[in-house]
Amino acid sequence: MGRTIIVSNRLPVTANEEGVGFVPSVGGLATGLASVHASGEGRWVGWPGIAAEALRGKEGTVRRNLAGLNCVPVFLSSRDVRDYYGGFSNRTIWPLFHYFTQHATYNRDHWAAYRRVNERFAAATAEIAEPGDTVWVQDYHLMLVPALVRARLPAVRIGFFLHIPFPSYEVFRLLPWRKEILEGLLGADLVGFHTHDYVGHFLDAVHAILGRGHAAGDVEGGERPVRAEAFPMGIDYDRFRRAAEAPAVRREVGRIRRHVGDRKVILSVDRLDYTKGVLERLEAFDLFLTENPSWRERVTLVLLLVPSRTRVEEYRDLKRRIDERVGRINGRHGSVGWVPIGYLYRSVPFERLVALYRAADVALVTPLRDGMNLVAKEYVACQVDGDGVLVLSEFAGAAQELGEALLVNPNDVPGMARAIGEALEMPRRERAERMRRMAEWVAGHTVEEWAADFLAELAARRPPDRAPQPLGGDGVGRLDAQYAAAEARLLFLDYDGTLVPFAAIPGGAKPDRELRGLLARLAEDPRNEVVIVSGRDRDTLTAWLGDLDLALVAEHGAWVRERGGAWRATVARDGAWKARVRPLLDRYVRRTPGAFVEEKSFSLAWHYRRAEPYASQLRAPELRAALRDLAAELDLHVLEGDHVLEVKAGQFHKGLAAARWWERGWGFVLAAGDDRTDEDLFASLPRGAWTIKVGGGPSRAAYRLPGPREVRALLARLARQR
Ligand code: GDG
């Protein structure tokens, strides 16, 4: 196995201005990935946390010193930091992905900086990555990096993990650069999120915006398979557990306890951010005290807020409002001997944080939106006495794992006030039972396992070299040579998506002059047999191509017209089944705006290319399921093509239809097609045939061409050879 290269906005260490000293960053990510990074030859690519201007002339020293820690710096100027980090990352993506659309700005300069900086991260990564290495990109600052690295190193394994929520399609689509962001992410082999909801939202967006569906989390189409999956991040459970039991922390807990006397302690810990729901939380505490005067003087809320993004207007404004509200609550409810809210606006050392966790009777973790929220898990890990109650927002990713918490809707202030009361008055046995279950979960799903699971899934991804190879260079030379040398050549060409691009309605894909000329020239050569193998009906093929000297296969092999011959059916005709199926398809047409039914002699096709992607994404699987029983009863086959479900009776497919040409010996056989029905054709061909998948997605074909334009270019070259 190769090395693992982690790529994140920040390195796990921060440089000082001399570029010689480094302070470790202690966030959850740094600890979680420490084991990955420490093991063997790994590298970590990121920003050393200090603007390039301050390090001018010392870059070499920084680079060398960081190399000793297996770290590779990406230097960012203060302008880069302002526009890429403070700008696009934190004023566009952060608010939008947390559903704060009112705070999101759409600034083109910020976007340009984001692209530029993502390019730089990709270049730095590509410079050190080798075939066999695994690249693991972290978080919303670097969403373009997977595709940018892929463009430079097609064979490397790339993973991406998003630490914040992925919003629903209706919110994501507000982003002017939504397409670029998705394409950036799809450069990865595996895209990870904290919860299944986020995975679902991401797949919805990929389908609606890029038109690429998915089967059980595997995104369809594209050059390589891409998988989206949930990997809920955990914490370093043992580290918190050990710290909570350490003598120094015990002493600190004793001091806190002595200080608050027999009052209950409610704890709240966040980075100061509008997503955290601090104002609503304060309002709930206020209401709780108003409605429950008996609790006055008997409870203290410790509000720990870590300063963050202090230069951004919204954050300064929020800080002012929190200060005011804390003052108001303390003024209104407090007494000479009791301050309801102990307010700390700073960061505290790790041991002190752990002591606060352990001392707290209740943790109030009520963000309006949070990707995961590690504070909730850390609180659980620190309850070494098996006591304590967690009140948790249902909008934190953690809520999906910690179902024994008291779950609240942070917008429902009275509901939160009630939950505070419930938490304070919960019987000891119930508290212990709930905490025991949560602790078991947190202990069993640590951050180390999170990283290991993600990397194991990434390693299990199908190696890209088993997919069709791009047809170019050497391949083209051999193909041309074999064609030139062959006395008898057989060419199977699918029509829609292969020779012409898809049209919104089936009638819109008529062959143009260039195509007809091209086919005529190929057919003219006495050594060639050209067969158009299509899903279309006979009449259309006759009208469009009937005058050329071609063989035609219609309706996926149900009809064959040899050169100069007449149409002949390959299966017996019995249309009785249609009367049963048609009403079902019609019902789904009425329920799916834009969908329509095409009737062919042996089949009925339900097309949804023009349908609203969101609706068809719901309806197509529903219809497929509804057809299943009917198909079993009437002995029908349901085929899935590109944006079409087709029902047919009898056994016929493109591969069976092609068999009639095998009697003759051929020196050159080529088949090109773009959808699933062409896979039957590819599978039926003898070894040595040139099979070409047109467009993205997995295929049995040996080669791949991007689209109809490239197919035509290939055919034109062959036609010129004579
Ligand atoms: C993202 C997502 C997701 C806090 N105050 C102090 C302190 N902390 C530590 C906590 C905890 C971390 O900061 C905060 O973790 P969160 O999970 O709440 O949020 P972020 O890491 O900022 O952000 C989030 C996470 O990524 C992981 O994927 O859960 O949803 O937004 O570890 O302990 N640490 C110390 N002093 C403090 O005052 N020492």
PDB file of N, CA and C in Angstrom, residues 99 165-169 193-205 229-230 369 371 394-397 399-400:
ATOM      1  N   TYR A  99     -27.674  26.521   6.198  1.00  0.00           N
ATOM      2  CA  TYR A  99     -29.036  27.051   5.975  1.00  0.00           C
ATOM      3  C   TYR A  99     -29.202  28.504   6.420  1.00  0.00           C
ATOM      4  N   PRO A 165     -22.575  20.266   7.378  1.00  0.00           N
ATOM      5  CA  PRO A 165     -23.704  19.621   6.703  1.00  0.00           C
ATOM      6  C   PRO A 165     -23.611  19.810   5.185  1.00  0.00           C
ATOM      7  N   PHE A 166     -24.189  18.885   4.419  1.00  0.00           N
ATOM      8  CA  PHE A 166     -24.443  19.179   3.018  1.00  0.00           C
ATOM      9  C   PHE A 166     -25.936  19.498   2.944  1.00  0.00           C
ATOM     10  N   PRO A 167     -26.285  20.721   2.497  1.00  0.00           N
ATOM     11  CA  PRO A 167     -27.680  21.154   2.616  1.00  0.00           C
ATOM     12  C   PRO A 167     -28.577  20.496   1.577  1.00  0.00           C
ATOM     13  N   SER A 168     -29.868  20.640   1.780  1.00  0.00           N
ATOM     14  CA  SER A 168     -30.808  20.076   0.811  1.00  0.00           C
ATOM     15  C   SER A 168     -30.647  20.795  -0.527  1.00  0.00           C
ATOM     16  N   TYR A 169     -31.060  20.126  -1.579  1.00  0.00           N
ATOM     17  CA  TYR A 169     -30.889  20.650  -2.937  1.00  0.00           C
ATOM     18  C   TYR A 169     -31.442  22.065  -3.088  1.00  0.00           C
ATOM     19  N   PHE A 193     -19.569  11.895   4.413  1.00  0.00           N
ATOM     20  CA  PHE A 193     -20.320  12.886   5.183  1.00  0.00           C
ATOM     21  C   PHE A 193     -20.583  12.309   6.572  1.00  0.00           C
ATOM     22  N   HIS A 194     -21.018  13.182   7.492  1.00  0.00           N
ATOM     23  CA  HIS A 194     -21.303  12.698   8.841  1.00  0.00           C
ATOM     24  C   HIS A 194     -22.570  11.842   8.911  1.00  0.00           C
ATOM     25  N   THR A 195     -23.601  12.205   8.130  1.00  0.00           N
ATOM     26  CA  THR A 195     -24.893  11.504   8.280  1.00  0.00           C
ATOM     27  C   THR A 195     -25.457  11.078   6.924  1.00  0.00           C
ATOM     28  N   HIS A 196     -26.420  10.162   6.986  1.00  0.00           N
ATOM     29  CA  HIS A 196     -27.077   9.717   5.766  1.00  0.00           C
ATOM     30  C   HIS A 196     -27.902  10.834   5.129  1.00  0.00           C
ATOM     31  N   ASP A 197     -28.420  11.737   5.947  1.00  0.00           N
ATOM     32  CA  ASP A 197     -29.159  12.877   5.381  1.00  0.00           C
ATOM     33  C   ASP A 197     -28.266  13.662   4.425  1.00  0.00           C
ATOM     34  N   TYR A 198     -27.053  13.944   4.886  1.00  0.00           N
ATOM     35  CA  TYR A 198     -26.152  14.743   4.037  1.00  0.00           C
ATOM     36  C   TYR A 198     -25.816  13.976   2.759  1.00  0.00           C
ATOM     37  N   VAL A 199     -25.626  12.674   2.887  1.00  0.00           N
ATOM     38  CA  VAL A 199     -25.345  11.849   1.703  1.00  0.00           C
ATOM     39  C   VAL A 199     -26.513  11.984   0.717  1.00  0.00           C
ATOM     40  N   GLY A 200     -27.730  11.872   1.262  1.00  0.00           N
ATOM     41  CA  GLY A 200     -28.928  11.974   0.418  1.00  0.00           C
ATOM     42  C   GLY A 200     -29.011  13.325  -0.278  1.00  0.00           C
ATOM     43  N   HIS A 201     -28.723  14.383   0.480  1.00  0.00           N
ATOM     44  CA  HIS A 201     -28.778  15.724  -0.107  1.00  0.00           C
ATOM     45  C   HIS A 201     -27.757  15.871  -1.234  1.00  0.00           C
ATOM     46  N   PHE A 202     -26.578  15.340  -0.988  1.00  0.00           N
ATOM     47  CA  PHE A 202     -25.518  15.425  -1.991  1.00  0.00           C
ATOM     48  C   PHE A 202     -25.939  14.677  -3.263  1.00  0.00           C
ATOM     49  N   LEU A 203     -26.467  13.471  -3.092  1.00  0.00           N
ATOM     50  CA  LEU A 203     -26.852  12.675  -4.260  1.00  0.00           C
ATOM     51  C   LEU A 203     -28.012  13.346  -5.009  1.00  0.00           C
ATOM     52  N   ASP A 204     -28.935  13.952  -4.262  1.00  0.00           N
ATOM     53  CA  ASP A 204     -30.023  14.713  -4.894  1.00  0.00           C
ATOM     54  C   ASP A 204     -29.447  15.810  -5.784  1.00  0.00           C
ATOM     55  N   ALA A 205     -28.492  16.544  -5.223  1.00  0.00           N
ATOM     56  CA  ALA A 205     -27.922  17.681  -5.949  1.00  0.00           C
ATOM     57  C   ALA A 205     -27.179  17.192  -7.190  1.00  0.00           C
ATOM     58  N   GLU A 229     -20.920   8.186   0.981  1.00  0.00           N
ATOM     59  CA  GLU A 229     -21.315   7.388   2.131  1.00  0.00           C
ATOM     60  C   GLU A 229     -21.177   8.162   3.439  1.00  0.00           C
ATOM     61  N   ALA A 230     -21.926   7.699   4.462  1.00  0.00           N
ATOM     62  CA  ALA A 230     -21.875   8.352   5.766  1.00  0.00           C
ATOM     63  C   ALA A 230     -20.820   7.701   6.658  1.00  0.00           C
ATOM     64  N   ARG A 369     -27.795  24.417  13.481  1.00  0.00           N
ATOM     65  CA  ARG A 369     -27.268  23.443  12.504  1.00  0.00           C
ATOM     66  C   ARG A 369     -25.846  23.126  12.907  1.00  0.00           C
ATOM     67  N   GLY A 371     -22.682  20.163  11.635  1.00  0.00           N
ATOM     68  CA  GLY A 371     -22.342  18.970  10.869  1.00  0.00           C
ATOM     69  C   GLY A 371     -22.392  17.730  11.744  1.00  0.00           C
ATOM     70  N   GLU A 394     -31.755  18.464  17.646  1.00  0.00           N
ATOM     71  CA  GLU A 394     -31.955  17.462  16.600  1.00  0.00           C
ATOM     72  C   GLU A 394     -31.290  17.880  15.293  1.00  0.00           C
ATOM     73  N   PHE A 395     -30.796  19.118  15.211  1.00  0.00           N
ATOM     74  CA  PHE A 395     -30.138  19.585  13.995  1.00  0.00           C
ATOM     75  C   PHE A 395     -28.612  19.460  14.061  1.00  0.00           C
ATOM     76  N   ALA A 396     -28.124  18.778  15.075  1.00  0.00           N
ATOM     77  CA  ALA A 396     -26.697  18.430  15.111  1.00  0.00           C
ATOM     78  C   ALA A 396     -26.581  17.021  14.548  1.00  0.00           C
ATOM     79  N   GLY A 397     -25.568  16.795  13.728  1.00  0.00           N
ATOM     80  CA  GLY A 397     -25.373  15.448  13.182  1.00  0.00           C
ATOM     81  C   GLY A 397     -25.331  14.400  14.287  1.00  0.00           C
ATOM     82  N   ALA A 399     -27.056  14.015  16.790  1.00  0.00           N
ATOM     83  CA  ALA A 399     -28.373  13.563  17.274  1.00  0.00           C
ATOM     84  C   ALA A 399     -28.759  12.224  16.652  1.00  0.00           C
ATOM     85  N   GLN A 400     -28.207  11.934  15.470  1.00  0.00           N
ATOM     86  CA  GLN A 400     -28.579  10.685  14.815  1.00  0.00           C
ATOM     87  C   GLN A 400     -27.928   9.482  15.481  1.00  0.00           C
TER      88      GLN A 400
END
